[in-house]
Tab-separated table of C-alpha atoms and ligand atoms in Angstrom:
chain	number	residue	atom	x	y	z
A	1	MET	CA	0.000	0.000	0.000
A	2	THR	CA	1.218	3.503	-0.674
A	3	PRO	CA	1.978	5.434	2.517
A	4	PRO	CA	-0.028	8.660	2.773
A	5	LEU	CA	1.808	11.827	1.793
A	6	ASN	CA	3.164	13.582	4.859
A	7	ARG	CA	2.582	17.311	4.505
A	8	ARG	CA	5.293	18.290	7.026
A	9	ARG	CA	7.853	16.145	5.227
A	10	LEU	CA	6.751	17.652	1.937
A	11	LEU	CA	7.436	21.131	3.250
A	12	ALA	CA	10.652	20.222	5.038
A	13	GLY	CA	12.069	18.438	2.039
A	14	ALA	CA	11.564	21.276	-0.379
A	15	SER	CA	15.183	22.411	-0.254
A	16	VAL	CA	16.813	24.076	-3.211
A	17	LEU	CA	19.621	22.065	-4.787
A	18	GLY	CA	22.562	23.786	-6.372
A	19	GLY	CA	23.301	22.706	-9.912
A	20	LEU	CA	19.689	22.270	-10.986
A	21	ASN	CA	19.800	25.625	-12.706
A	22	ALA	CA	22.306	24.096	-15.116
A	23	LEU	CA	19.302	22.169	-16.401
A	24	GLY	CA	16.993	25.164	-16.307
A	25	LEU	CA	15.337	23.547	-13.288
A	26	ALA	CA	16.169	26.109	-10.637
A	27	GLY	CA	12.557	27.182	-10.409
A	28	CYS	CA	11.484	23.562	-10.048
A	29	ALA	CA	13.323	23.171	-6.778
A	30	ASP	CA	10.575	24.434	-4.501
A	31	ASP	CA	7.034	23.141	-4.279
A	32	ARG	CA	5.986	25.218	-1.258
A	33	ALA	CA	3.950	27.658	-3.337
A	34	LEU	CA	1.994	24.777	-4.811
A	35	VAL	CA	1.266	23.273	-1.397
A	36	ALA	CA	0.460	26.661	0.157
A	37	ALA	CA	-1.999	27.291	-2.655
A	38	GLY	CA	-3.821	24.147	-1.556
A	39	ALA	CA	-3.240	22.308	-4.836
A	40	ALA	CA	-3.353	18.554	-4.538
A	41	PRO	CA	0.197	17.188	-4.555
A	42	SER	CA	0.800	15.117	-7.644
A	43	PHE	CA	1.720	12.025	-5.634
A	44	ALA	CA	0.581	8.717	-7.045
A	45	PRO	CA	1.735	5.124	-6.550
A	46	ILE	CA	5.166	4.545	-8.041
A	47	ALA	CA	5.382	2.022	-10.847
A	48	PRO	CA	8.413	-0.290	-10.604
A	49	LEU	CA	11.504	1.654	-11.591
A	50	ALA	CA	13.811	-0.512	-13.665
A	51	PRO	CA	17.506	0.011	-12.905
A	52	VAL	CA	19.799	1.572	-15.487
A	53	ARG	CA	22.606	-0.802	-16.469
A	54	SER	CA	25.273	1.796	-15.928
A	55	SER	CA	28.711	0.585	-16.919
A	56	MET	CA	31.379	1.759	-19.344
A	57	GLU	CA	30.916	-1.443	-21.388
A	58	ARG	CA	27.441	-0.185	-22.300
A	59	VAL	CA	28.614	3.270	-23.410
A	60	PHE	CA	28.225	3.253	-27.190
A	61	ASP	CA	29.039	6.907	-27.811
A	62	ILE	CA	30.390	10.007	-26.101
A	63	THR	CA	29.248	13.250	-27.693
A	64	VAL	CA	30.377	16.807	-27.080
A	65	CYS	CA	28.725	20.007	-28.182
A	66	LEU	CA	29.048	23.735	-27.616
A	67	ARG	CA	26.100	25.773	-26.370
A	68	PRO	CA	25.974	29.078	-28.305
A	69	PHE	CA	25.684	31.372	-25.287
A	70	ARG	CA	25.148	35.143	-25.507
A	71	ALA	CA	25.074	37.192	-22.316
A	72	GLU	CA	22.301	39.420	-23.703
A	73	GLY	CA	20.237	36.478	-24.968
A	74	PRO	CA	19.696	35.211	-28.526
A	75	ARG	CA	20.208	37.483	-31.512
A	76	LEU	CA	16.900	38.171	-33.252
A	77	ASP	CA	17.477	41.527	-34.955
A	78	VAL	CA	16.982	42.262	-38.651
A	79	GLY	CA	19.722	43.690	-40.871
A	80	THR	CA	20.586	44.084	-44.532
A	81	ILE	CA	23.561	43.184	-46.672
A	82	GLY	CA	23.295	44.687	-50.136
A	83	ASP	CA	19.740	43.928	-51.289
A	84	ALA	CA	19.264	40.981	-48.897
A	85	THR	CA	17.303	41.158	-45.647
A	86	ILE	CA	18.860	39.046	-42.894
A	87	VAL	CA	16.765	37.983	-39.907
A	88	HIS	CA	19.037	36.580	-37.206
A	89	ASN	CA	17.950	33.658	-35.058
A	90	TYR	CA	20.918	32.299	-33.105
A	91	GLY	CA	22.602	32.235	-29.712
A	92	HIS	CA	20.144	30.185	-27.623
A	93	GLY	CA	22.664	28.764	-25.123
A	94	GLY	CA	21.344	25.648	-23.408
A	95	SER	CA	17.742	26.289	-24.471
A	96	GLY	CA	17.809	26.024	-28.262
A	97	TRP	CA	15.478	23.048	-28.582
A	98	SER	CA	13.136	24.256	-25.875
A	99	LEU	CA	12.717	27.751	-27.323
A	100	SER	CA	13.014	26.794	-30.987
A	101	TRP	CA	9.355	27.089	-32.024
A	102	GLY	CA	8.860	30.351	-30.180
A	103	SER	CA	12.066	31.971	-31.353
A	104	SER	CA	11.498	30.827	-34.925
A	105	THR	CA	7.906	32.097	-34.880
A	106	ILE	CA	9.266	35.562	-34.128
A	107	ALA	CA	11.987	35.247	-36.800
A	108	VAL	CA	9.493	34.074	-39.441
A	109	GLN	CA	7.070	36.900	-38.661
A	110	ARG	CA	9.918	39.370	-39.208
A	111	ALA	CA	11.062	37.620	-42.382
A	112	LEU	CA	7.567	37.572	-43.880
A	113	SER	CA	6.772	41.191	-43.127
A	114	SER	CA	7.665	42.068	-46.749
A	115	SER	CA	5.660	39.041	-48.061
A	116	PRO	CA	8.496	37.340	-49.981
A	117	ALA	CA	7.475	34.252	-51.957
A	118	GLU	CA	10.818	32.560	-51.263
A	119	ILE	CA	12.879	32.343	-48.118
A	120	ALA	CA	16.407	31.055	-47.519
A	121	VAL	CA	17.299	29.583	-44.147
A	122	VAL	CA	20.947	29.245	-43.140
A	123	GLY	CA	21.417	26.253	-40.847
A	124	CYS	CA	19.718	22.926	-40.324
A	125	GLY	CA	19.825	22.611	-36.542
A	126	ALA	CA	16.941	23.106	-34.102
A	127	LEU	CA	16.503	26.767	-35.052
A	128	GLY	CA	17.016	26.393	-38.796
A	129	LEU	CA	14.560	23.520	-39.184
A	130	THR	CA	11.810	25.069	-37.090
A	131	SER	CA	12.239	28.386	-38.949
A	132	ALA	CA	12.032	26.564	-42.277
A	133	ILE	CA	8.907	24.593	-41.332
A	134	LEU	CA	7.118	27.641	-39.940
A	135	ALA	CA	7.937	29.674	-43.074
A	136	GLN	CA	6.528	26.833	-45.194
A	137	ARG	CA	3.385	26.733	-43.088
A	138	ALA	CA	3.007	30.454	-43.734
A	139	GLY	CA	3.081	29.759	-47.478
A	140	ALA	CA	6.678	30.525	-48.454
A	141	LYS	CA	8.876	28.376	-50.667
A	142	VAL	CA	11.878	27.518	-48.493
A	143	THR	CA	15.436	26.402	-49.164
A	144	ILE	CA	17.782	25.445	-46.320
A	145	TYR	CA	21.473	26.157	-46.912
A	146	ALA	CA	23.738	24.375	-44.435
A	147	ARG	CA	27.114	22.756	-43.984
A	148	ASP	CA	25.608	19.989	-41.782
A	149	LEU	CA	22.190	18.373	-41.825
A	150	LEU	CA	20.418	17.796	-38.526
A	151	PRO	CA	22.009	14.481	-37.468
A	152	GLU	CA	25.484	16.064	-37.837
A	153	THR	CA	24.677	19.346	-36.127
A	154	ARG	CA	25.408	20.312	-32.541
A	155	SER	CA	21.655	20.256	-31.962
A	156	ALA	CA	21.700	16.488	-32.429
A	157	ARG	CA	24.112	16.202	-29.481
A	158	ALA	CA	21.794	17.851	-26.943
A	159	THR	CA	20.194	16.154	-23.963
A	160	GLY	CA	16.750	16.822	-25.368
A	161	THR	CA	14.761	18.059	-22.401
A	162	TRP	CA	12.497	21.035	-21.753
A	163	THR	CA	15.010	23.537	-20.316
A	164	PRO	CA	13.798	26.908	-21.655
A	165	ASP	CA	16.020	29.120	-19.480
A	166	SER	CA	19.161	27.039	-19.292
A	167	ARG	CA	22.072	29.423	-19.909
A	168	ILE	CA	19.868	31.680	-22.010
A	169	ALA	CA	21.300	35.026	-20.805
A	170	LEU	CA	22.969	36.786	-17.879
A	171	ALA	CA	20.577	38.485	-15.473
A	172	ASP	CA	22.454	41.794	-15.612
A	173	LYS	CA	23.186	41.770	-19.363
A	174	ALA	CA	19.798	40.869	-20.859
A	175	ALA	CA	17.758	43.824	-22.163
A	176	PRO	CA	14.899	44.956	-19.866
A	177	ASN	CA	12.295	43.589	-22.312
A	178	PHE	CA	14.030	40.233	-22.756
A	179	ALA	CA	12.146	38.486	-19.938
A	180	ALA	CA	8.827	39.222	-21.691
A	181	LEU	CA	10.234	38.083	-25.039
A	182	TRP	CA	11.559	34.903	-23.414
A	183	GLU	CA	8.145	34.187	-21.914
A	184	GLN	CA	6.537	34.616	-25.320
A	185	MET	CA	9.052	32.211	-26.893
A	186	ALA	CA	8.663	29.640	-24.109
A	187	ARG	CA	4.866	29.659	-24.259
A	188	ILE	CA	4.706	29.383	-28.063
A	189	SER	CA	7.215	26.512	-28.002
A	190	PHE	CA	5.428	24.689	-25.223
A	191	LYS	CA	2.159	24.862	-27.104
A	192	THR	CA	3.703	23.807	-30.407
A	193	TYR	CA	5.368	20.789	-28.833
A	194	ARG	CA	1.923	19.527	-27.873
A	195	SER	CA	1.293	18.668	-31.521
A	196	TYR	CA	4.263	16.235	-31.463
A	197	LEU	CA	2.997	14.325	-28.402
A	198	GLY	CA	1.386	10.914	-28.781
A	199	LEU	CA	2.805	10.233	-32.238
A	200	PRO	CA	4.227	6.851	-33.276
A	201	GLY	CA	7.913	6.712	-32.342
A	202	SER	CA	7.330	9.181	-29.480
A	203	PRO	CA	9.267	12.111	-30.948
A	204	VAL	CA	8.209	14.122	-27.908
A	205	GLN	CA	6.916	12.693	-24.652
A	206	TRP	CA	6.295	13.446	-21.013
A	207	MET	CA	8.537	11.631	-18.583
A	208	ASP	CA	8.681	11.394	-14.791
A	209	ARG	CA	12.006	12.515	-13.361
A	210	TYR	CA	13.331	11.869	-9.869
A	211	ILE	CA	15.656	14.162	-7.935
A	212	VAL	CA	17.510	12.051	-5.380
A	213	SER	CA	19.367	14.056	-2.762
A	214	GLY	CA	20.909	13.578	0.668
A	215	GLY	CA	24.236	11.959	1.378
A	216	VAL	CA	25.969	13.479	-1.615
A	217	ASP	CA	23.983	16.316	-3.127
A	218	VAL	CA	24.108	17.793	-6.592
A	219	GLN	CA	27.379	19.661	-6.912
A	220	PRO	CA	27.008	23.370	-6.139
A	221	ALA	CA	27.938	25.939	-8.757
A	222	ALA	CA	31.569	27.023	-8.738
A	223	PRO	CA	32.178	30.061	-6.509
A	224	GLY	CA	32.458	33.352	-8.365
A	225	GLY	CA	30.178	32.105	-11.123
A	226	LEU	CA	28.126	34.349	-13.382
A	227	ASP	CA	24.545	35.293	-12.596
A	228	PHE	CA	22.586	33.382	-15.233
A	229	ALA	CA	19.025	34.579	-15.750
A	230	ASP	CA	16.263	32.490	-14.187
A	231	TYR	CA	12.822	33.085	-15.660
A	232	GLN	CA	10.980	30.035	-14.357
A	233	ASP	CA	8.598	32.133	-12.270
A	234	LEU	CA	7.132	33.549	-15.492
A	235	ILE	CA	5.857	30.151	-16.623
A	236	ARG	CA	5.021	28.606	-13.258
A	237	ASP	CA	1.532	27.741	-14.543
A	238	ILE	CA	2.921	25.403	-17.223
A	239	SER	CA	5.753	23.923	-15.130
A	240	ALA	CA	5.128	20.888	-12.941
A	241	ALA	CA	6.686	21.487	-9.510
A	242	PRO	CA	8.587	18.609	-7.899
A	243	VAL	CA	6.773	16.831	-5.102
A	244	GLU	CA	8.573	15.148	-2.218
A	245	LEU	CA	7.853	11.431	-2.027
A	246	PRO	CA	7.471	9.504	1.224
A	247	ALA	CA	10.493	7.427	2.238
A	248	GLY	CA	10.544	3.907	0.886
A	249	VAL	CA	8.249	4.301	-2.107
A	250	THR	CA	11.100	4.385	-4.598
A	251	PRO	CA	14.148	2.122	-4.728
A	252	PHE	CA	16.442	5.118	-4.272
A	253	PRO	CA	18.327	5.425	-0.993
A	254	GLY	CA	18.529	9.259	-0.801
A	255	ALA	CA	17.337	11.258	2.179
A	256	HIS	CA	14.919	13.096	-0.094
A	257	VAL	CA	13.426	11.867	-3.309
A	258	ARG	CA	11.324	14.268	-5.326
A	259	ARG	CA	9.467	13.708	-8.552
A	260	PHE	CA	8.305	15.950	-11.323
A	261	SER	CA	7.173	15.452	-14.894
A	262	SER	CA	8.815	17.088	-17.833
A	263	MET	CA	8.765	17.070	-21.588
A	264	GLN	CA	11.621	15.397	-23.410
A	265	PHE	CA	12.603	15.245	-27.050
A	266	ASN	CA	13.688	11.887	-28.455
A	267	LEU	CA	15.950	13.595	-30.927
A	268	ALA	CA	16.527	10.723	-33.369
A	269	ASP	CA	12.802	10.375	-33.975
A	270	TYR	CA	11.895	14.016	-33.472
A	271	GLY	CA	14.674	15.166	-35.806
A	272	HIS	CA	13.605	12.621	-38.413
A	273	THR	CA	10.027	13.890	-38.108
A	274	LEU	CA	11.127	17.500	-38.653
A	275	MET	CA	13.322	16.661	-41.648
A	276	SER	CA	10.567	14.514	-43.221
A	277	ASP	CA	7.925	17.197	-42.656
A	278	PHE	CA	10.131	19.825	-44.271
A	279	LEU	CA	10.918	17.679	-47.320
A	280	ALA	CA	7.332	16.420	-47.684
A	281	ALA	CA	6.142	20.027	-47.873
A	282	GLY	CA	8.457	20.635	-50.842
A	283	GLY	CA	11.439	22.041	-48.922
A	284	GLN	CA	14.811	22.102	-50.662
A	285	ILE	CA	18.188	21.543	-49.007
A	286	ARG	CA	21.552	22.726	-50.363
A	287	ARG	CA	24.779	21.633	-48.696
A	288	ILE	CA	27.150	24.561	-48.566
A	289	GLU	CA	29.656	26.136	-46.206
A	290	PHE	CA	29.584	29.934	-46.224
A	291	ARG	CA	32.922	31.638	-45.627
A	292	ASP	CA	31.580	35.169	-45.546
A	293	PRO	CA	28.161	36.861	-45.124
A	294	SER	CA	28.519	38.311	-48.653
A	295	GLU	CA	27.988	34.767	-49.984
A	296	ILE	CA	24.650	34.674	-48.168
A	297	ALA	CA	23.697	38.055	-49.632
A	298	ALA	CA	24.393	36.639	-53.096
A	299	LEU	CA	21.737	33.890	-52.749
A	300	LYS	CA	18.782	34.210	-55.108
A	301	GLN	CA	16.375	34.496	-52.156
A	302	LYS	CA	16.466	38.029	-50.838
A	303	VAL	CA	15.054	37.259	-47.389
A	304	VAL	CA	17.253	35.036	-45.239
A	305	ILE	CA	16.679	33.631	-41.756
A	306	ASN	CA	20.135	33.174	-40.301
A	307	CYS	CA	20.438	30.200	-37.872
A	308	PRO	CA	24.107	29.126	-37.780
A	309	GLY	CA	24.206	28.541	-33.988
A	310	TYR	CA	27.749	28.557	-32.625
A	311	GLY	CA	28.896	28.823	-36.273
A	312	ALA	CA	27.958	32.545	-36.115
A	313	ARG	CA	31.170	33.176	-34.208
A	314	ALA	CA	33.264	32.353	-37.268
A	315	LEU	CA	30.817	33.272	-40.042
A	316	TRP	CA	29.573	36.590	-38.636
A	317	LYS	CA	32.669	37.273	-36.519
A	318	ASP	CA	30.259	37.470	-33.590
A	319	GLU	CA	32.421	37.396	-30.495
A	320	SER	CA	29.404	37.925	-28.272
A	321	ILE	CA	28.962	34.153	-28.543
A	322	THR	CA	30.697	32.231	-25.770
A	323	PRO	CA	31.085	28.455	-26.118
A	324	VAL	CA	29.757	26.424	-23.214
A	325	ARG	CA	31.018	22.885	-23.608
A	326	GLY	CA	28.764	19.986	-22.682
A	327	GLN	CA	29.390	16.251	-22.909
A	328	ILE	CA	27.050	13.261	-22.832
A	329	ALA	CA	27.908	9.577	-22.422
A	330	TRP	CA	25.311	7.411	-24.184
A	331	LEU	CA	24.329	4.067	-22.700
A	332	ILE	CA	22.538	1.474	-24.834
A	333	PRO	CA	18.807	2.294	-24.608
A	334	GLN	CA	16.596	0.377	-22.196
A	335	ALA	CA	12.916	0.610	-23.094
A	336	GLU	CA	11.991	-0.496	-19.570
A	337	VAL	CA	13.619	2.612	-18.033
A	338	THR	CA	10.656	4.954	-18.223
A	339	TYR	CA	11.938	7.768	-16.021
A	340	GLY	CA	14.815	10.207	-15.643
A	341	LEU	CA	17.020	10.885	-12.638
A	342	ILE	CA	19.163	13.620	-11.144
A	343	TYR	CA	21.582	12.362	-8.524
A	344	ASP	CA	24.991	13.313	-7.153
A	345	GLY	CA	25.735	15.781	-9.944
A	346	VAL	CA	24.561	13.426	-12.708
A	347	ASN	CA	21.608	13.942	-15.037
A	348	MET	CA	20.183	10.736	-16.516
A	349	VAL	CA	17.623	10.961	-19.316
A	350	SER	CA	16.217	7.769	-20.798
A	351	ARG	CA	15.492	8.403	-24.471
A	352	THR	CA	14.361	5.988	-27.144
A	353	ASP	CA	17.725	6.460	-28.891
A	354	GLY	CA	19.976	6.086	-25.839
A	355	ILE	CA	20.336	6.764	-22.145
A	356	CYS	CA	22.007	10.110	-21.639
A	357	VAL	CA	24.449	10.405	-18.714
A	358	GLN	CA	25.618	13.961	-18.177
A	359	LEU	CA	27.827	15.356	-15.410
A	360	LEU	CA	26.527	18.578	-13.843
A	361	ASP	CA	29.602	19.346	-11.726
A	362	GLY	CA	30.257	23.081	-11.636
A	363	GLY	CA	26.627	23.958	-12.388
A	364	ASP	CA	26.075	26.622	-15.038
A	365	MET	CA	29.786	27.446	-15.146
A	366	GLN	CA	30.697	23.957	-16.311
A	367	GLY	CA	32.349	24.221	-19.713
A	368	TYR	CA	31.961	28.019	-19.843
A	369	GLY	CA	34.412	29.484	-22.356
A	370	ASP	CA	35.642	25.996	-23.334
A	371	ASP	CA	35.489	25.240	-27.068
A	372	ASN	CA	37.102	21.804	-26.848
A	373	GLU	CA	34.814	19.346	-28.639
A	374	THR	CA	36.971	16.298	-27.962
A	375	ALA	CA	35.323	13.566	-25.909
A	376	ASP	CA	36.698	13.110	-22.401
A	377	ARG	CA	36.441	9.453	-21.406
A	378	ASP	CA	37.294	10.127	-17.761
A	379	GLU	CA	34.382	12.555	-17.500
A	380	ALA	CA	32.118	9.893	-18.993
A	381	ARG	CA	33.420	7.292	-16.537
A	382	LYS	CA	32.744	9.611	-13.595
A	383	GLY	CA	29.077	10.019	-14.512
A	384	VAL	CA	28.548	6.361	-15.322
A	385	SER	CA	30.126	5.180	-12.068
A	386	ARG	CA	28.176	7.657	-9.900
A	387	LEU	CA	24.986	6.303	-11.440
A	388	ALA	CA	26.179	2.709	-10.948
A	389	ALA	CA	26.889	3.491	-7.279
A	390	LEU	CA	23.298	4.642	-6.779
A	391	TYR	CA	21.850	1.503	-8.339
A	392	ALA	CA	24.230	-0.678	-6.301
A	393	ARG	CA	22.562	0.749	-3.173
A	394	ALA	CA	19.029	0.799	-4.584
A	395	LEU	CA	16.341	-1.616	-3.499
A	396	PRO	CA	15.235	-4.139	-6.101
A	397	PRO	CA	12.227	-3.039	-8.163
A	398	GLY	CA	8.995	-3.788	-6.302
A	399	PRO	CA	5.387	-4.206	-7.403
A	400	ALA	CA	3.440	-1.109	-8.422
B	1	LIG	C1	25.416	18.971	-23.853
B	1	LIG	C2	24.292	19.851	-24.302
B	1	LIG	C3	23.002	19.561	-23.934
B	1	LIG	C4	21.938	20.359	-24.341
B	1	LIG	N1	20.689	20.019	-23.964
B	1	LIG	C5	19.641	20.798	-24.310
B	1	LIG	C6	18.338	20.457	-23.891
B	1	LIG	O1	18.137	19.456	-23.207
B	1	LIG	N2	17.323	21.274	-24.248
B	1	LIG	C7	17.504	22.397	-25.000
B	1	LIG	O2	16.551	23.107	-25.270
B	1	LIG	N3	18.753	22.730	-25.449
B	1	LIG	C8	19.824	21.970	-25.109
B	1	LIG	N4	21.086	22.294	-25.515
B	1	LIG	C9	21.273	23.503	-26.314
B	1	LIG	C10	20.964	23.263	-27.771
B	1	LIG	O3	21.646	22.113	-28.211
B	1	LIG	C11	21.398	24.476	-28.607
B	1	LIG	O4	20.838	25.654	-28.085
B	1	LIG	C12	20.882	24.283	-30.043
B	1	LIG	O5	21.366	23.076	-30.546
B	1	LIG	C13	21.288	25.412	-30.972
B	1	LIG	O6	20.746	25.088	-32.225
B	1	LIG	P1	21.104	25.893	-33.532
B	1	LIG	O7	20.150	25.437	-34.583
B	1	LIG	O8	21.148	27.352	-33.218
B	1	LIG	O9	22.616	25.498	-33.875
B	1	LIG	P2	23.283	24.192	-34.507
B	1	LIG	O10	22.634	22.946	-34.076
B	1	LIG	O11	24.743	24.340	-34.244
B	1	LIG	O12	23.017	24.332	-36.060
B	1	LIG	C14	23.720	25.273	-36.824
B	1	LIG	C15	23.492	24.998	-38.294
B	1	LIG	O13	24.138	26.041	-39.038
B	1	LIG	C16	25.049	25.461	-39.955
B	1	LIG	N5	26.184	26.359	-40.148
B	1	LIG	C17	26.936	26.939	-39.188
B	1	LIG	N6	27.904	27.678	-39.760
B	1	LIG	C18	27.753	27.551	-41.101
B	1	LIG	C19	28.454	28.050	-42.233
B	1	LIG	N7	29.514	28.843	-42.126
B	1	LIG	N8	28.020	27.713	-43.487
B	1	LIG	C20	26.944	26.901	-43.628
B	1	LIG	N9	26.264	26.375	-42.596
B	1	LIG	C21	26.667	26.710	-41.349
B	1	LIG	C22	25.454	24.143	-39.331
B	1	LIG	O14	25.986	23.255	-40.300
B	1	LIG	C23	24.106	23.690	-38.771
B	1	LIG	O15	23.337	23.122	-39.796
B	1	LIG	C24	22.176	21.509	-25.135
B	1	LIG	C25	23.480	21.806	-25.533
B	1	LIG	C26	24.538	20.999	-25.108
B	1	LIG	C27	25.923	21.333	-25.516
């Protein structure tokens, strides 16, 4: 039988964990407001939680990517080169997938303000593809120009979770109106993602995630770190707050175990869906590497949505972009692992295309200013063994 939820424990256990903001989850760390408001806690019996087989022998890939971080937030202004109009749409830090539909909606509205029949999109990552699809839906003929197609882009190496304010800007550098713009982007994206839920292949799905703390907590952010913006309060109504679970209802041995539900993107399937949708609607793709913006201005389309991600640093000589390195070790997928986990500075996300194991040590400052895209096997081993240590102490899966 499920023990009843203890309200005092729920309140006492609602401590804020350092490092969660690295996942854009800082605002998820406190459920007191929810309880105070009298909302029913989202506690329900726990289904058996299958253990992750966490060992280096099961690591089939280690991927590294660079978050295109801009202290003032993404670049969305409109400029001209010669007779070409350029609408920028890059610099989304650790939130590019989460904000993609919202940011691209704004970019497409700006691009279509002169009603062009044809649009060029530079880039085929999260921002390029969503811009291209939205421009098609608005009736334009669209060609994507890109060096890499989605599976080869940095976007394909992301964790794939709903983290709309992860390293999106610095609190003291973002423009005063950026918070409102961010909220608009987050809400449009959230709504658009709904249309990818429940599809065969689960391109997008909701997943329960457990935060296990006590003993060894999530690593705190490095001292002297930057003040990354936290906008979670603006979308509290669409964010599920974590709820403390009574002791003994999960196999995890932590002093506090909390659960929340969040949207995740199974990027192999979701990416395939986006590419197929774009091509099925008559989209064209040209493989090309631009060396200089003048080559973009020379394209036959005279309205261009510019989504080169971190590539803007070289192509547009945009030094406002700071690389923020992130690495993921991929364990062979386990369909029976139907939850995610945050424990001891490790983020585990169980996707249909692999189990992501990501170290969070250092919080938001981890990888800041580091453009090294070489895989670090020791870092991978650290994450995998911390996860293995948790499962070694976990209780065997019980009945629901
Ligand atoms: C480890 C890690 C985990 C992450 N997890 C998440 C997450 O869970 N949720 C989330 O929302 N975000 C996450 N992110 C952030 C997200 O991955 C980025 O914000 C997003 O991928 C940026 O997408 P983009 O389309 O702007 O850039 P990219 O994916 O880099 O695409 C750029 C495109 O432009 C093209 N291009 C660039 N330069 C040129 C050129 N000179 N000529 C021609 N083509 C060019 C490239 O070939 C590519 O097609 C994560 C990032 C990292 C590093």
